[in-house]
Short mmCIF file of C-alpha atoms and ligand atoms in Angstrom, two decimals:
data_model
loop_
_atom_site.label_atom_id
_atom_site.label_comp_id
_atom_site.label_asym_id
_atom_site.label_seq_id
_atom_site.Cartn_x
_atom_site.Cartn_y
_atom_site.Cartn_z
CA MET A 1 -13.17 -4.37 -26.33
CA MET A 2 -12.87 -2.47 -23.12
CA ARG A 3 -14.70 -3.96 -20.11
CA ASP A 4 -17.72 -1.99 -18.77
CA VAL A 5 -16.64 -1.04 -15.27
CA GLN A 6 -19.47 1.29 -14.19
CA PRO A 7 -20.59 -0.15 -10.84
CA THR A 8 -24.21 -0.77 -9.95
CA ALA A 9 -23.97 2.09 -7.52
CA SER A 10 -21.25 4.14 -5.69
CA HIS A 11 -21.27 2.54 -2.26
CA PHE A 12 -21.54 -0.94 -0.93
CA ILE A 13 -23.20 -0.85 2.49
CA ASP A 14 -25.01 -3.50 4.53
CA GLY A 15 -24.69 -6.12 1.86
CA ARG A 16 -25.90 -4.15 -1.16
CA TYR A 17 -25.06 -1.33 -3.51
CA VAL A 18 -26.50 2.02 -2.56
CA ASP A 19 -26.26 5.55 -3.95
CA ASP A 20 -27.10 9.13 -3.09
CA THR A 21 -26.76 11.32 -6.14
CA ALA A 22 -26.69 14.42 -3.94
CA GLY A 23 -23.02 13.65 -3.33
CA ARG A 24 -20.18 15.30 -5.26
CA LEU A 25 -19.36 13.64 -8.57
CA ILE A 26 -16.37 11.26 -8.64
CA GLU A 27 -15.07 10.19 -12.16
CA SER A 28 -12.82 7.23 -12.60
CA ILE A 29 -10.68 8.17 -15.53
CA TYR A 30 -8.69 5.52 -17.51
CA PRO A 31 -5.25 7.05 -17.32
CA ALA A 32 -4.09 5.64 -20.65
CA THR A 33 -6.68 7.59 -22.61
CA GLY A 34 -8.17 10.25 -20.36
CA ASP A 35 -11.63 8.71 -20.90
CA VAL A 36 -14.11 8.54 -18.00
CA VAL A 37 -14.84 4.93 -17.38
CA ALA A 38 -17.17 5.19 -14.37
CA ARG A 39 -19.10 7.93 -12.58
CA LEU A 40 -19.78 7.68 -8.91
CA PHE A 41 -20.92 10.08 -6.02
CA SER A 42 -19.09 10.97 -2.94
CA ALA A 43 -20.75 9.81 0.36
CA THR A 44 -23.35 12.20 1.96
CA PRO A 45 -23.84 12.21 5.65
CA SER A 46 -26.78 9.81 5.32
CA ILE A 47 -24.51 7.30 3.42
CA ILE A 48 -21.78 7.60 6.15
CA GLU A 49 -24.45 6.99 8.81
CA GLN A 50 -25.78 3.85 7.02
CA ALA A 51 -22.19 2.54 6.80
CA LEU A 52 -21.41 3.10 10.49
CA ALA A 53 -24.71 1.75 11.80
CA SER A 54 -24.54 -1.40 9.76
CA ALA A 55 -20.81 -1.96 10.58
CA VAL A 56 -21.56 -1.69 14.35
CA ARG A 57 -24.35 -4.28 14.01
CA ALA A 58 -22.32 -6.62 11.84
CA GLN A 59 -19.33 -6.48 14.03
CA LYS A 60 -21.27 -7.83 16.98
CA GLU A 61 -22.42 -10.84 15.06
CA TRP A 62 -19.08 -11.44 13.42
CA GLY A 63 -16.97 -10.93 16.58
CA ALA A 64 -19.13 -13.55 18.40
CA LEU A 65 -18.38 -16.31 15.79
CA LYS A 66 -15.86 -19.00 16.38
CA PRO A 67 -12.70 -17.73 14.81
CA VAL A 68 -12.36 -20.81 12.64
CA VAL A 69 -15.75 -19.91 11.11
CA ARG A 70 -14.47 -16.42 10.40
CA GLY A 71 -11.37 -17.99 8.81
CA ARG A 72 -13.61 -20.16 6.54
CA VAL A 73 -15.34 -17.13 5.17
CA LEU A 74 -12.04 -15.39 4.40
CA ARG A 75 -10.63 -18.45 2.84
CA LYS A 76 -13.60 -18.68 0.53
CA ALA A 77 -13.17 -15.14 -0.40
CA ALA A 78 -9.56 -15.82 -1.30
CA ASP A 79 -10.73 -18.57 -3.68
CA ILE A 80 -13.32 -16.27 -5.32
CA VAL A 81 -10.73 -13.52 -5.79
CA ARG A 82 -8.38 -16.06 -7.48
CA ALA A 83 -11.12 -17.43 -9.68
CA ARG A 84 -12.04 -13.83 -10.71
CA ASN A 85 -8.34 -12.65 -11.14
CA ARG A 86 -8.61 -11.71 -14.83
CA GLU A 87 -11.74 -9.58 -14.35
CA LEU A 88 -10.39 -7.90 -11.25
CA SER A 89 -7.08 -7.25 -12.87
CA GLU A 90 -8.73 -5.56 -15.89
CA ILE A 91 -10.76 -3.40 -13.52
CA GLU A 92 -7.59 -2.51 -11.63
CA THR A 93 -5.82 -1.62 -14.96
CA LEU A 94 -8.74 0.51 -16.09
CA ASP A 95 -8.98 2.29 -12.65
CA THR A 96 -5.15 2.89 -12.17
CA GLY A 97 -3.58 2.63 -15.71
CA LYS A 98 -1.09 -0.05 -14.46
CA PRO A 99 -0.21 -2.65 -17.08
CA ILE A 100 -2.21 -5.83 -17.10
CA GLN A 101 1.14 -7.66 -16.99
CA GLU A 102 1.48 -6.34 -13.43
CA THR A 103 -2.10 -6.28 -12.33
CA LEU A 104 -2.57 -10.08 -13.14
CA VAL A 105 0.13 -10.98 -10.64
CA ALA A 106 0.51 -8.19 -8.08
CA ASP A 107 -2.94 -6.85 -7.18
CA ALA A 108 -5.99 -9.16 -6.70
CA ALA A 109 -3.46 -12.07 -6.44
CA SER A 110 -1.69 -10.33 -3.49
CA GLY A 111 -5.13 -9.54 -2.02
CA ALA A 112 -6.01 -13.30 -2.23
CA ASP A 113 -2.83 -14.19 -0.52
CA ALA A 114 -3.67 -11.91 2.39
CA LEU A 115 -7.26 -13.28 2.67
CA GLU A 116 -5.82 -16.78 2.63
CA TYR A 117 -3.03 -16.11 5.14
CA PHE A 118 -5.29 -14.39 7.69
CA ALA A 119 -8.05 -17.00 7.23
CA GLY A 120 -5.49 -19.49 8.46
CA LEU A 121 -4.34 -17.32 11.33
CA ALA A 122 -7.85 -16.40 12.62
CA ALA A 123 -8.18 -19.49 14.88
CA THR A 124 -4.62 -19.18 16.26
CA MET A 125 -5.33 -15.94 18.00
CA THR A 126 -5.18 -17.02 21.64
CA GLY A 127 -4.34 -15.47 24.88
CA GLU A 128 -2.12 -16.79 27.63
CA THR A 129 -2.46 -18.09 31.22
CA ILE A 130 -0.24 -16.57 33.83
CA PRO A 131 0.01 -18.65 37.02
CA LEU A 132 0.12 -16.77 40.28
CA GLY A 133 0.43 -19.54 42.88
CA GLY A 134 -3.16 -20.60 43.08
CA ASP A 135 -4.72 -17.50 41.54
CA PHE A 136 -4.08 -16.91 37.91
CA VAL A 137 -4.57 -14.43 35.05
CA TYR A 138 -5.79 -15.24 31.64
CA THR A 139 -5.76 -12.94 28.62
CA ILE A 140 -8.08 -12.77 25.60
CA ARG A 141 -7.35 -11.10 22.36
CA GLU A 142 -10.48 -9.15 21.56
CA PRO A 143 -11.37 -7.25 18.30
CA LEU A 144 -11.25 -3.56 18.48
CA GLY A 145 -14.71 -2.98 16.90
CA VAL A 146 -15.33 -0.92 13.79
CA CYS A 147 -12.12 -0.13 11.85
CA VAL A 148 -11.78 2.44 9.08
CA GLY A 149 -9.48 1.73 6.16
CA ILE A 150 -8.41 4.63 3.88
CA GLY A 151 -6.61 3.78 0.70
CA ALA A 152 -4.32 5.46 -1.77
CA TRP A 153 -4.56 5.13 -5.56
CA ASN A 154 -1.49 3.14 -6.38
CA TYR A 155 -2.67 -0.40 -5.13
CA PRO A 156 -6.41 -0.01 -4.55
CA THR A 157 -7.36 -3.70 -4.45
CA GLN A 158 -4.26 -4.82 -2.58
CA ILE A 159 -4.62 -2.10 -0.09
CA ALA A 160 -8.22 -2.93 0.57
CA CYS A 161 -7.37 -6.65 1.09
CA TRP A 162 -4.22 -5.97 3.23
CA LYS A 163 -6.41 -3.96 5.59
CA ALA A 164 -9.60 -6.03 5.50
CA ALA A 165 -8.08 -9.47 5.83
CA PRO A 166 -6.37 -9.01 9.33
CA ALA A 167 -9.07 -6.74 10.57
CA LEU A 168 -11.85 -9.24 9.74
CA ALA A 169 -9.78 -12.25 10.89
CA ALA A 170 -9.47 -10.57 14.30
CA GLY A 171 -13.22 -10.15 14.59
CA ASN A 172 -13.54 -6.46 13.51
CA ALA A 173 -15.80 -4.86 10.90
CA MET A 174 -14.30 -2.44 8.42
CA ILE A 175 -15.49 0.60 6.51
CA PHE A 176 -13.20 1.23 3.57
CA LYS A 177 -12.75 4.51 1.77
CA PRO A 178 -10.81 4.15 -1.49
CA SER A 179 -8.92 7.09 -2.97
CA GLU A 180 -11.43 9.10 -5.14
CA VAL A 181 -9.10 8.50 -8.04
CA THR A 182 -9.53 4.76 -7.98
CA PRO A 183 -12.96 3.91 -6.57
CA LEU A 184 -13.56 0.53 -8.31
CA GLY A 185 -11.54 -2.33 -6.85
CA ALA A 186 -12.66 -2.17 -3.26
CA LEU A 187 -16.39 -2.54 -4.37
CA LYS A 188 -15.48 -5.85 -5.88
CA LEU A 189 -13.93 -7.01 -2.67
CA ALA A 190 -17.15 -6.07 -0.82
CA GLU A 191 -19.13 -8.15 -3.31
CA ILE A 192 -16.82 -11.11 -2.92
CA LEU A 193 -16.84 -11.11 0.88
CA MET A 194 -20.63 -11.12 0.78
CA GLU A 195 -20.67 -14.08 -1.64
CA ALA A 196 -18.23 -15.86 0.74
CA GLY A 197 -20.63 -15.60 3.58
CA ALA A 198 -19.57 -12.47 5.50
CA PRO A 199 -22.58 -10.83 7.32
CA ALA A 200 -24.12 -7.74 5.67
CA GLY A 201 -22.37 -4.60 6.91
CA LEU A 202 -19.13 -6.31 7.83
CA PHE A 203 -17.11 -4.80 5.01
CA ASN A 204 -18.66 -1.51 3.70
CA VAL A 205 -17.10 0.66 1.03
CA VAL A 206 -17.92 4.26 0.88
CA GLN A 207 -16.57 6.59 -1.80
CA GLY A 208 -15.42 9.99 -1.22
CA TYR A 209 -12.93 12.78 -1.04
CA GLY A 210 -10.77 13.58 1.93
CA ASP A 211 -13.73 14.98 3.86
CA VAL A 212 -15.45 11.65 3.93
CA GLY A 213 -12.41 10.11 5.35
CA ALA A 214 -12.18 12.80 7.94
CA ALA A 215 -15.83 12.30 8.97
CA LEU A 216 -15.28 8.52 9.44
CA VAL A 217 -12.02 9.06 11.49
CA THR A 218 -13.69 11.31 13.98
CA ASP A 219 -16.86 9.28 14.49
CA PRO A 220 -17.12 7.97 18.18
CA ARG A 221 -18.10 4.41 16.90
CA VAL A 222 -14.72 4.00 15.18
CA ALA A 223 -12.01 2.20 17.11
CA LYS A 224 -9.15 2.23 14.66
CA VAL A 225 -7.93 3.87 11.46
CA SER A 226 -5.53 2.35 8.93
CA LEU A 227 -4.28 4.73 6.30
CA THR A 228 -2.13 4.31 3.26
CA GLY A 229 -1.18 7.58 1.71
CA SER A 230 1.19 10.48 2.00
CA VAL A 231 2.95 11.79 5.11
CA ALA A 232 1.00 15.04 5.03
CA THR A 233 -2.40 13.19 5.10
CA GLY A 234 -0.97 10.71 7.64
CA LYS A 235 -0.19 13.56 10.10
CA LYS A 236 -3.74 14.87 9.80
CA VAL A 237 -5.47 11.54 10.19
CA TYR A 238 -3.18 10.43 13.11
CA ALA A 239 -4.03 13.74 14.88
CA ALA A 240 -7.70 13.35 14.27
CA ALA A 241 -7.56 9.73 15.53
CA ALA A 242 -5.62 10.74 18.55
CA ALA A 243 -8.52 13.05 19.75
CA GLY A 244 -10.65 9.96 20.24
CA MET A 245 -7.60 7.86 21.47
CA ARG A 246 -8.06 5.49 18.47
CA HIS A 247 -5.66 2.92 17.29
CA VAL A 248 -3.82 3.65 14.10
CA THR A 249 -1.78 2.03 11.41
CA MET A 250 -0.03 4.49 9.12
CA GLU A 251 1.50 3.30 5.88
CA LEU A 252 3.05 6.40 4.49
CA GLY A 253 5.70 7.56 2.01
CA GLY A 254 9.39 7.06 1.66
CA LYS A 255 12.62 8.00 -0.13
CA SER A 256 14.23 4.71 0.36
CA PRO A 257 17.89 3.83 -0.28
CA LEU A 258 19.09 0.98 -2.45
CA ILE A 259 22.85 0.48 -1.85
CA VAL A 260 24.94 -1.40 -4.42
CA PHE A 261 28.45 -2.38 -3.25
CA ASP A 262 31.25 -3.04 -5.70
CA ASP A 263 31.19 -6.85 -5.20
CA ALA A 264 27.46 -7.03 -6.06
CA ASP A 265 26.03 -9.11 -8.86
CA ILE A 266 25.57 -6.12 -11.26
CA ASP A 267 22.90 -7.60 -13.43
CA SER A 268 20.75 -8.45 -10.41
CA ALA A 269 21.32 -5.07 -8.88
CA VAL A 270 20.31 -3.38 -12.19
CA SER A 271 17.15 -5.56 -12.28
CA ALA A 272 16.35 -4.55 -8.72
CA ALA A 273 16.89 -0.86 -9.46
CA ILE A 274 14.56 -1.10 -12.42
CA ASN A 275 11.91 -2.91 -10.32
CA ALA A 276 12.37 -0.45 -7.45
CA ASN A 277 11.79 2.59 -9.65
CA PHE A 278 9.72 1.77 -12.74
CA TYR A 279 7.26 -0.90 -11.55
CA SER A 280 3.75 0.67 -11.50
CA SER A 281 5.33 3.71 -13.14
CA GLY A 282 7.18 4.35 -9.89
CA GLN A 283 3.97 4.75 -7.85
CA VAL A 284 5.10 2.47 -5.04
CA CYS A 285 5.64 3.74 -1.51
CA SER A 286 8.63 1.39 -0.68
CA ASN A 287 10.52 2.28 -3.98
CA GLY A 288 14.39 2.54 -3.73
CA THR A 289 14.46 5.89 -5.36
CA ARG A 290 17.95 6.79 -4.08
CA VAL A 291 20.23 4.26 -5.71
CA PHE A 292 23.75 4.60 -4.16
CA VAL A 293 26.17 2.85 -6.43
CA HIS A 294 29.92 2.25 -5.47
CA ASP A 295 32.19 4.32 -7.54
CA ALA A 296 34.15 1.40 -8.77
CA ILE A 297 31.17 -0.11 -10.60
CA ARG A 298 29.12 2.93 -11.31
CA PRO A 299 30.00 3.43 -15.07
CA ASN A 300 29.30 -0.25 -15.79
CA PHE A 301 26.08 -0.23 -13.69
CA LEU A 302 24.85 2.89 -15.52
CA ASP A 303 25.63 1.46 -19.01
CA LYS A 304 23.65 -1.63 -18.36
CA LEU A 305 20.86 0.29 -16.63
CA VAL A 306 20.42 2.62 -19.54
CA GLN A 307 20.50 -0.12 -22.10
CA ARG A 308 17.85 -2.12 -20.27
CA THR A 309 15.66 0.89 -19.61
CA ALA A 310 15.65 1.57 -23.32
CA ASN A 311 14.05 -1.89 -23.79
CA ALA A 312 10.95 -0.98 -21.66
CA VAL A 313 7.79 -1.33 -23.77
CA ILE A 314 5.69 1.74 -22.99
CA GLY A 315 2.14 1.53 -24.31
CA ASP A 316 -1.41 0.26 -23.94
CA PRO A 317 -1.75 -1.14 -20.38
CA LEU A 318 -4.37 -3.74 -21.53
CA ASP A 319 -1.71 -5.23 -23.81
CA GLU A 320 0.14 -7.98 -22.01
CA ALA A 321 3.36 -7.05 -23.68
CA THR A 322 3.39 -3.55 -22.12
CA HIS A 323 5.84 -2.93 -19.26
CA VAL A 324 5.17 0.69 -18.54
CA GLY A 325 1.79 2.33 -18.41
CA PRO A 326 0.73 5.87 -17.58
CA LEU A 327 0.66 7.57 -14.19
CA VAL A 328 -2.62 7.50 -12.34
CA SER A 329 -3.73 10.97 -13.17
CA GLU A 330 -2.87 14.21 -15.09
CA ALA A 331 -2.07 15.92 -11.78
CA GLN A 332 0.34 13.21 -10.81
CA ARG A 333 2.01 13.30 -14.27
CA ASN A 334 2.43 17.05 -14.02
CA LYS A 335 3.86 16.72 -10.61
CA VAL A 336 6.45 14.14 -11.85
CA LEU A 337 7.41 16.27 -14.86
CA GLY A 338 7.94 19.21 -12.49
CA TYR A 339 10.38 17.01 -10.49
CA ILE A 340 12.22 16.15 -13.71
CA GLU A 341 12.56 19.72 -14.63
CA THR A 342 13.84 20.50 -11.09
CA GLY A 343 16.40 17.69 -11.37
CA LYS A 344 17.85 19.12 -14.58
CA ALA A 345 17.81 22.66 -13.25
CA GLU A 346 19.68 21.48 -10.10
CA GLY A 347 22.37 19.89 -12.17
CA ALA A 348 21.60 16.19 -12.16
CA LYS A 349 22.62 14.44 -15.40
CA LEU A 350 19.68 13.06 -17.34
CA LEU A 351 20.75 9.76 -18.88
CA ILE A 352 17.54 8.47 -20.33
CA GLY A 353 13.85 9.34 -20.46
CA GLY A 354 12.55 12.59 -18.85
CA ARG A 355 9.79 13.19 -21.34
CA VAL A 356 6.23 12.39 -22.17
CA PRO A 357 6.81 9.54 -24.65
CA PRO A 358 6.26 10.90 -28.23
CA SER A 359 4.31 7.79 -29.14
CA GLN A 360 1.65 8.50 -26.41
CA ASN A 361 -0.32 11.51 -27.38
CA SER A 362 -3.21 10.75 -24.96
CA GLY A 363 -2.95 9.52 -21.42
CA PHE A 364 -0.68 10.42 -18.50
CA TYR A 365 2.57 8.80 -19.54
CA VAL A 366 6.16 9.65 -18.43
CA GLU A 367 9.13 7.75 -19.73
CA PRO A 368 11.22 5.69 -17.27
CA THR A 369 13.84 8.29 -16.32
CA VAL A 370 17.35 7.86 -14.86
CA PHE A 371 19.35 10.73 -13.40
CA ALA A 372 23.03 10.27 -12.61
CA ASP A 373 25.46 12.65 -10.78
CA VAL A 374 22.76 13.27 -8.15
CA THR A 375 23.81 14.76 -4.92
CA ASP A 376 22.17 14.47 -1.51
CA ASP A 377 20.99 18.03 -1.37
CA MET A 378 19.12 17.87 -4.69
CA THR A 379 15.27 18.00 -4.57
CA ILE A 380 15.03 14.68 -6.53
CA ALA A 381 17.13 13.04 -3.82
CA ARG A 382 15.12 14.35 -0.95
CA GLU A 383 11.37 14.38 -1.88
CA GLU A 384 9.05 11.49 -2.72
CA ILE A 385 8.26 11.95 -6.45
CA PHE A 386 5.88 8.96 -6.80
CA GLY A 387 6.81 8.50 -10.53
CA PRO A 388 9.29 6.62 -12.74
CA VAL A 389 12.33 8.77 -11.80
CA MET A 390 15.50 7.08 -10.51
CA ALA A 391 18.30 9.11 -8.78
CA VAL A 392 21.68 7.43 -9.00
CA LEU A 393 24.30 8.71 -6.47
CA GLY A 394 27.96 7.66 -5.93
CA PHE A 395 29.80 6.48 -2.89
CA SER A 396 32.98 4.76 -1.91
CA ASP A 397 32.90 4.31 1.88
CA GLU A 398 30.60 2.06 3.83
CA ALA A 399 30.08 4.20 6.86
CA ASP A 400 29.54 7.33 4.69
CA VAL A 401 26.92 5.70 2.64
CA ILE A 402 24.99 4.44 5.71
CA ALA A 403 24.93 7.97 7.14
CA ARG A 404 23.81 9.38 3.87
CA ALA A 405 21.15 6.71 3.43
CA ASN A 406 19.80 7.55 6.92
CA ALA A 407 19.84 11.33 6.36
CA THR A 408 16.11 11.50 5.53
CA GLU A 409 12.97 11.94 7.61
CA TYR A 410 11.58 8.84 6.00
CA GLY A 411 12.28 5.24 6.94
CA LEU A 412 10.00 2.87 5.04
CA ALA A 413 12.38 0.63 3.24
CA ALA A 414 15.98 -0.13 2.27
CA GLY A 415 18.04 -2.46 0.19
CA VAL A 416 21.64 -3.70 0.07
CA PHE A 417 23.38 -5.56 -2.74
CA THR A 418 26.64 -7.22 -1.98
CA ALA A 419 28.25 -10.64 -2.25
CA ASP A 420 29.66 -10.23 1.28
CA LEU A 421 26.92 -11.43 3.58
CA ALA A 422 28.64 -10.20 6.77
CA ARG A 423 28.63 -6.73 5.24
CA ALA A 424 25.03 -7.06 4.13
CA HIS A 425 23.82 -7.78 7.73
CA ARG A 426 26.11 -5.18 9.26
CA VAL A 427 24.80 -2.49 6.92
CA ILE A 428 21.17 -3.49 7.20
CA GLY A 429 21.54 -3.42 10.91
CA GLN A 430 22.41 0.26 10.87
CA LEU A 431 19.79 1.42 8.32
CA GLU A 432 16.78 3.18 9.74
CA ALA A 433 14.01 1.42 7.87
CA GLY A 434 11.17 -0.91 8.68
CA THR A 435 11.29 -3.14 5.61
CA CYS A 436 14.66 -4.22 4.26
CA TRP A 437 15.94 -6.49 1.44
CA ILE A 438 19.33 -8.06 0.89
CA ASN A 439 20.17 -8.80 -2.78
CA THR A 440 16.64 -8.12 -3.94
CA TYR A 441 14.13 -5.39 -3.66
CA ASN A 442 10.39 -4.70 -3.24
CA ILE A 443 9.29 -8.33 -2.49
CA THR A 444 6.41 -8.04 -0.03
CA PRO A 445 5.09 -11.57 0.79
CA VAL A 446 2.11 -11.57 3.12
CA GLU A 447 4.14 -13.70 5.63
CA ALA A 448 6.54 -10.74 6.26
CA PRO A 449 5.81 -7.63 8.34
CA PHE A 450 5.66 -4.49 6.18
CA GLY A 451 5.83 -0.92 7.38
CA GLY A 452 8.04 2.09 8.15
CA VAL A 453 9.87 3.91 10.91
CA LYS A 454 10.31 7.73 11.36
CA LEU A 455 7.85 9.70 9.25
CA SER A 456 7.09 6.63 7.10
CA GLY A 457 4.56 5.40 9.59
CA VAL A 458 3.53 3.34 12.63
CA GLY A 459 2.34 -0.16 12.85
CA ARG A 460 2.84 -3.14 10.51
CA GLU A 461 0.74 -4.77 7.77
CA ASN A 462 0.81 -8.42 6.89
CA SER A 463 2.36 -11.17 9.00
CA ARG A 464 1.20 -12.11 12.48
CA ALA A 465 2.15 -8.62 13.61
CA ALA A 466 -0.92 -7.17 11.69
CA LEU A 467 -3.20 -9.03 13.96
CA ASP A 468 -1.78 -7.33 17.06
CA HIS A 469 -2.58 -4.05 15.43
CA TYR A 470 -6.26 -5.09 14.95
CA SER A 471 -6.84 -6.50 18.47
CA GLN A 472 -6.57 -5.61 22.12
CA ILE A 473 -5.72 -7.57 25.12
CA LYS A 474 -8.23 -8.15 27.97
CA SER A 475 -6.56 -9.40 31.06
CA VAL A 476 -8.66 -11.32 33.61
CA TYR A 477 -7.55 -12.00 37.18
CA VAL A 478 -9.09 -15.13 38.72
CA ALA A 479 -9.12 -15.46 42.55
CA THR A 480 -9.29 -18.88 43.97
CA GLY A 481 -9.42 -18.06 47.65
CA PRO A 482 -11.32 -15.80 50.02
CA VAL A 483 -10.75 -12.01 49.72
CA ALA A 484 -9.08 -10.28 52.65
CA ALA A 485 -9.77 -6.66 53.54
CA ALA A 486 -8.00 -4.38 55.99
CA TYR A 487 -11.18 -3.66 57.91
P1 NDP B 1 -3.15 11.32 0.15
O1 NDP B 1 -2.26 10.98 1.13
O2 NDP B 1 -3.64 12.73 0.01
O3 NDP B 1 -4.54 10.46 0.17
C1 NDP B 1 -4.58 9.19 0.73
C2 NDP B 1 -6.04 8.78 1.16
O4 NDP B 1 -6.34 9.61 2.34
C3 NDP B 1 -7.09 9.15 0.09
O5 NDP B 1 -8.01 8.24 0.16
C4 NDP B 1 -7.50 10.58 0.51
O6 NDP B 1 -8.75 10.83 -0.03
C5 NDP B 1 -7.63 10.40 2.07
N1 NDP B 1 -7.58 11.61 2.77
C6 NDP B 1 -7.08 12.84 2.39
N2 NDP B 1 -7.21 13.78 3.38
C7 NDP B 1 -7.80 13.21 4.39
C8 NDP B 1 -8.21 13.58 5.67
N3 NDP B 1 -8.06 14.75 6.08
N4 NDP B 1 -8.88 12.66 6.49
C9 NDP B 1 -9.05 11.37 6.10
N5 NDP B 1 -8.66 10.95 4.84
C10 NDP B 1 -8.06 11.85 3.95
O7 NDP B 1 -2.60 10.82 -1.29
P2 NDP B 1 -2.91 11.48 -2.74
O8 NDP B 1 -3.72 10.46 -3.42
O9 NDP B 1 -3.52 12.77 -2.71
O10 NDP B 1 -1.48 11.54 -3.33
C11 NDP B 1 -0.59 12.66 -2.94
C12 NDP B 1 0.77 12.27 -2.88
O11 NDP B 1 0.96 11.39 -1.83
C13 NDP B 1 1.34 11.54 -4.11
O12 NDP B 1 1.80 12.33 -5.09
C14 NDP B 1 2.39 10.65 -3.52
O13 NDP B 1 3.60 11.41 -3.43
C15 NDP B 1 2.01 10.38 -2.09
N6 NDP B 1 1.42 9.07 -1.96
C16 NDP B 1 2.05 8.16 -1.30
C17 NDP B 1 1.58 6.97 -1.12
C18 NDP B 1 2.47 5.98 -0.39
O14 NDP B 1 2.06 4.85 -0.28
N7 NDP B 1 3.57 6.31 0.07
C19 NDP B 1 0.37 6.44 -1.62
C20 NDP B 1 -0.39 7.61 -2.44
C21 NDP B 1 0.18 8.81 -2.47
P3 NDP B 1 -8.76 11.69 -1.42
O15 NDP B 1 -7.89 10.92 -2.28
O16 NDP B 1 -10.16 11.57 -1.73
O17 NDP B 1 -8.22 12.95 -1.02
#
C-alpha cells in the first residue's frame, strides 16, 4: 500500500504547521503514475511575513547559544533522520519518482551525514588572535543572520539538509523554499529539527513557486541566499541578492566531462559512466554527460556499456529491485525526449534507449539512452539535458581532450579514468571544474567541498568550507596603552 504523504498543512513556521488556502494550489504528483499524492498551497504574503518574523526571533536565541549546544541539537536531528530513514525515503520516492533503492541510501541518509558532520564542527568555529606587539586583534566568526535556502526537485531532502546543517551550525536561522514540484521532504526535516530541540522558527519551510523565492530573496531581513537550480534561475537570484549586498551560494547546472584514457580499467569506467548518467534518471547536476572515450578502447567500451545498460530494471520505484524510475514531471520528460530527437536529427548514433519504455504506459519514464558518434557542436553535447541521456565522444590526444572538455561555459564537475596516476593529476590540474574525481565519479561525501566554477556557481557546500559561507568575520582591535592624538 502506498504511504499517505499529505502533510498536516503546507508550511512549517515557528514550530508548527500552518496554512493559508488563499495561496495558489501546489500538487505533488507521483511521477510513476501521474497521481496527485498531496495538495498544498503556495505561500501568501502573510505566510512569508510569519516565516521571516519568527526566523529573526529564533536566530537571536540560537546564535547566542554555546556552539556545542547547537551541535547537540543537530546531532540529535541526525539520529532521528537515520531512525526514520525508511519513512523519509518512501516520501522522497513518492515526491520525486526516484527508485527506493536509491532514496534509501542517497537522500535522507546523506542529509543525516550533513547534520552529524556540522554538529561536530559547530564548536570548532573559532577566530584567531593576531599579536601586534602589546596591542592585539582578535577575530570572531559570527553568523550572518537569516538565510534563505531555495531547492531544486532532484534531491529535495538532501538539498534541505546540505543547506540547513552548516547554516544552523554557524548560528543562523533558515527559511527553506522547496521546488514546488517536490514540496514534501523539507517539511519532515523541519519536524525533526523541532523534535531535536531547535527553537521554534529556526528552520521554517514555505512552499511556493518562483515568486515566493523572489519575495524572500529581496527582503531586507535576509542576509544570505543559497540556491540549487538552473543557471538561468541562478543569474536572477544572484542579481536580486546583489541589490541588498547579500551573501550567496549558487549550486547550478553542468555539462561535465568524464574522460576515459586507453589504459583505464574499462569495467570500472563503464560503471562510472552508468552512475554518472542514469542514477536518478540522470537528474543530477554533477553528472558526467560528455563521456570522452579514447579511440583505442571505444568499441570495447561501447559494447560493454550497451550490454550493461540493457540490464537496467525500469519500473515501479517502490520496488527495491528497480534501478530506473521516471523523471520528476511530464514537462521534464518532454524536455528530455525533445533532446533525444535533436540528437538523432543532428546525426548522433542512438545505440540504446531513446524511447518511453513500452512497459510503462503511465508515469514519466524515459529509457536510459546512449548516443555514440557525438561531436562537440551537437546540442546534446552542449546543453544540460537533466535526463538519462549519455553522449559518448571520441578522442586520441591528451591536450586536445582537455581543451574540448573545457570548451563549455559550465564548470561543476569532471572525472578522469586512467591507470597512470601522473597523467590523472596532470589532467585534473588543467580541467576547469570545482569538483573532480579520479577513477570514480559522483561520490559526494560531506567531508569534501562540493561546488562549481564558471557558470556552474559560486561558493561551496559540505566540508569546513561551507561554514565560511555561512559566517562572517568580526575583527576586534584591542589597545593596551594610552591613545595619542595629533592635537
Ligand atoms: P529552477 O532553477 O527554475 O528552480 C530552482 C528553484 O528556484 C525552485 O525552487 C524554483 O521555484 C526557484 N525559483 C525560480 N525562479 C526564482 C526566482 N526568480 N527567485 C527565487 N527563486 C526562484 O529549476 P527547475 O525546477 O525549473 O528546472 C529547470 C531546469 O533546470 C531543469 O530542466 C534542469 O535542466 C535544471 N536544473 C538543474 C539543477 C541542478 O542542480 N543543476 C537542479 C534542478 C534543475 P519553482 O520550482 O517553484 O519555480
